[in-house]
mmCIF file of C-alpha atoms in Angstrom:
data_model
loop_
_atom_site.group_PDB
_atom_site.id
_atom_site.type_symbol
_atom_site.label_atom_id
_atom_site.label_comp_id
_atom_site.label_asym_id
_atom_site.label_seq_id
_atom_site.Cartn_x
_atom_site.Cartn_y
_atom_site.Cartn_z
ATOM 1 C CA MET L 29 19.314 2.965 14.578
ATOM 2 C CA SER L 30 21.028 4.561 11.621
ATOM 3 C CA VAL L 31 19.314 6.338 8.760
ATOM 4 C CA ASP L 32 20.533 5.705 5.244
ATOM 5 C CA THR L 33 20.144 8.971 3.287
ATOM 6 C CA ASP L 34 19.745 7.290 -0.098
ATOM 7 C CA ARG L 35 16.924 5.118 1.210
ATOM 8 C CA LEU L 36 15.331 8.131 2.892
ATOM 9 C CA VAL L 37 15.230 10.048 -0.395
ATOM 10 C CA SER L 38 13.829 6.984 -2.154
ATOM 11 C CA LEU L 39 11.182 6.668 0.571
ATOM 12 C CA PHE L 40 10.041 10.267 0.109
ATOM 13 C CA ILE L 41 9.929 9.912 -3.666
ATOM 14 C CA LEU L 42 8.219 6.507 -3.600
ATOM 15 C CA TRP L 43 5.535 7.355 -1.032
ATOM 16 C CA GLY L 44 5.475 11.166 -1.067
ATOM 17 C CA THR L 45 4.797 11.716 -4.753
ATOM 18 C CA PRO L 46 1.612 9.608 -4.970
ATOM 19 C CA ALA L 47 0.418 11.004 -1.628
ATOM 20 C CA VAL L 48 0.806 14.616 -2.790
ATOM 21 C CA PHE L 49 -0.918 13.947 -6.112
ATOM 22 C CA SER L 50 -3.757 12.099 -4.349
ATOM 23 C CA ILE L 51 -4.306 15.030 -1.978
ATOM 24 C CA ILE L 52 -4.293 17.499 -4.869
ATOM 25 C CA GLU L 53 -6.846 15.434 -6.772
ATOM 26 C CA TYR L 54 -8.995 15.074 -3.648
ATOM 27 C CA PHE L 55 -9.274 18.851 -3.296
ATOM 28 C CA LYS L 56 -10.363 19.108 -6.934
ATOM 29 C CA LEU L 57 -13.416 16.901 -6.295
ATOM 30 C CA SER L 58 -16.893 18.270 -5.682
ATOM 31 C CA LYS L 59 -18.501 17.906 -2.238
ATOM 32 C CA THR L 60 -20.549 14.871 -3.250
ATOM 33 C CA GLU L 61 -17.538 13.199 -4.851
ATOM 34 C CA LYS L 62 -15.497 13.863 -1.694
ATOM 35 C CA LYS L 63 -18.170 12.232 0.473
ATOM 36 C CA GLU L 64 -18.322 9.249 -1.867
ATOM 37 C CA ALA L 65 -14.526 8.922 -1.893
ATOM 38 C CA ILE L 66 -14.373 9.006 1.915
ATOM 39 C CA ARG L 67 -17.176 6.449 2.147
ATOM 40 C CA ASP L 68 -15.351 4.144 -0.271
ATOM 41 C CA LEU L 69 -12.005 4.515 1.490
ATOM 42 C CA THR L 70 -13.455 3.864 4.941
ATOM 43 C CA SER L 71 -15.287 0.711 3.902
ATOM 44 C CA LEU L 72 -14.065 -2.528 5.463
ATOM 45 C CA LYS L 73 -13.228 -3.998 2.053
ATOM 46 C CA SER L 74 -11.010 -1.046 1.151
ATOM 47 C CA ILE L 75 -9.265 -0.978 4.515
ATOM 48 C CA VAL L 76 -8.482 -4.700 4.494
ATOM 49 C CA THR L 77 -7.181 -4.746 0.919
ATOM 50 C CA THR L 78 -5.754 -1.397 -0.149
ATOM 51 C CA GLY L 79 -5.208 -0.089 3.370
ATOM 52 C CA PHE L 80 -3.195 -3.089 4.502
ATOM 53 C CA ILE L 81 -1.135 -3.027 1.312
ATOM 54 C CA LEU L 82 -0.294 0.660 1.741
ATOM 55 C CA ILE L 83 0.345 0.481 5.481
ATOM 56 C CA GLY L 84 2.471 -2.640 5.091
ATOM 57 C CA GLY L 85 4.468 -1.100 2.269
ATOM 58 C CA VAL L 86 5.139 2.092 4.213
ATOM 59 C CA MET L 87 6.090 0.167 7.353
ATOM 60 C CA ALA L 88 8.423 -2.132 5.421
ATOM 61 C CA SER L 89 10.024 0.876 3.732
ATOM 62 C CA LEU L 90 10.447 2.676 7.051
ATOM 63 C CA GLY L 91 11.939 -0.459 8.552
ATOM 64 C CA ARG L 92 14.537 -0.502 5.784
ATOM 65 C CA VAL L 93 15.285 3.220 6.078
ATOM 66 C CA LEU L 94 15.617 3.145 9.862
ATOM 67 C CA SER L 95 17.400 -0.254 9.846
ATOM 68 C CA LEU L 96 14.756 -1.744 12.138
ATOM 69 C CA LEU L 97 14.308 -5.361 11.134
ATOM 70 C CA PRO L 98 11.205 -5.970 13.321
ATOM 71 C CA LEU L 99 9.374 -3.018 11.740
ATOM 72 C CA HIS L 100 10.383 -4.256 8.309
ATOM 73 C CA ILE L 101 9.125 -7.790 9.001
ATOM 74 C CA ILE L 102 5.825 -6.560 10.472
ATOM 75 C CA GLY L 103 5.328 -4.313 7.437
ATOM 76 C CA ALA L 104 6.005 -7.156 5.022
ATOM 77 C CA PHE L 105 3.577 -9.373 6.957
ATOM 78 C CA ILE L 106 0.803 -6.740 6.809
ATOM 79 C CA LEU L 107 1.567 -6.241 3.109
ATOM 80 C CA ALA L 108 1.144 -9.973 2.537
ATOM 81 C CA ILE L 109 -2.159 -10.038 4.440
ATOM 82 C CA GLY L 110 -3.477 -7.179 2.320
ATOM 83 C CA GLY L 111 -2.330 -8.889 -0.856
ATOM 84 C CA ILE L 112 -3.991 -12.153 0.066
ATOM 85 C CA ALA L 113 -7.217 -10.314 0.968
ATOM 86 C CA GLY L 114 -7.038 -8.422 -2.339
ATOM 87 C CA ALA L 115 -6.529 -11.642 -4.256
ATOM 88 C CA ILE L 116 -9.523 -13.223 -2.510
ATOM 89 C CA GLU L 117 -11.668 -10.188 -3.355
ATOM 90 C CA ALA L 118 -10.521 -10.301 -6.983
ATOM 91 C CA TRP L 119 -11.170 -14.073 -7.094
ATOM 92 C CA LYS L 120 -14.879 -13.349 -6.656
ATOM 93 C CA VAL L 121 -14.896 -11.096 -9.719
ATOM 94 C CA LYS L 122 -12.245 -12.488 -12.067
ATOM 95 C CA ARG L 123 -9.976 -15.425 -11.278
ATOM 96 C CA LYS L 124 -7.167 -14.441 -13.634
ATOM 97 C CA ASN L 125 -6.805 -11.042 -11.961
ATOM 98 C CA SER L 126 -6.597 -12.649 -8.535
ATOM 99 C CA ILE L 127 -3.635 -14.763 -9.601
ATOM 100 C CA VAL L 128 -1.880 -11.693 -11.006
ATOM 101 C CA ILE L 129 -2.528 -9.744 -7.783
ATOM 102 C CA PHE L 130 -1.259 -12.619 -5.658
ATOM 103 C CA VAL L 131 1.946 -12.968 -7.715
ATOM 104 C CA LEU L 132 2.572 -9.197 -7.572
ATOM 105 C CA ILE L 133 2.098 -9.044 -3.806
ATOM 106 C CA VAL L 134 4.368 -12.026 -3.215
ATOM 107 C CA SER L 135 6.958 -10.374 -5.462
ATOM 108 C CA MET L 136 6.611 -7.072 -3.593
ATOM 109 C CA SER L 137 7.026 -8.831 -0.262
ATOM 110 C CA ALA L 138 10.102 -10.673 -1.474
ATOM 111 C CA LEU L 139 11.602 -7.528 -2.994
ATOM 112 C CA THR L 140 11.253 -5.626 0.277
ATOM 113 C CA PHE L 141 13.858 -7.978 1.747
ATOM 114 C CA ILE L 142 16.179 -7.810 -1.268
ATOM 115 C CA ILE L 143 16.197 -4.085 -2.001
#
């Protein structure tokens, strides 16, 4: 297992920056808004769609950084599951958005193997 420094820096910038800004914004919320945000994030719908997309993306990125192909493949698979679930959820609301989400997730999954 070798660590590529350029990919490690990219990983921290790609995933660290949004995480830090999200934490900062969370602490700015009032108590009721914090409870509502936690309730929304722990709902099954949010975990299956957004959670799987984020976890899959992080795992695929870590697999690339650590040169672990199995971790990368598992991450891309979880990312695809989250994207498909997100597209199905969007299909119920607006069909055009679901197609856009599906195309973006497929593109993200494909790009994780190219980049």
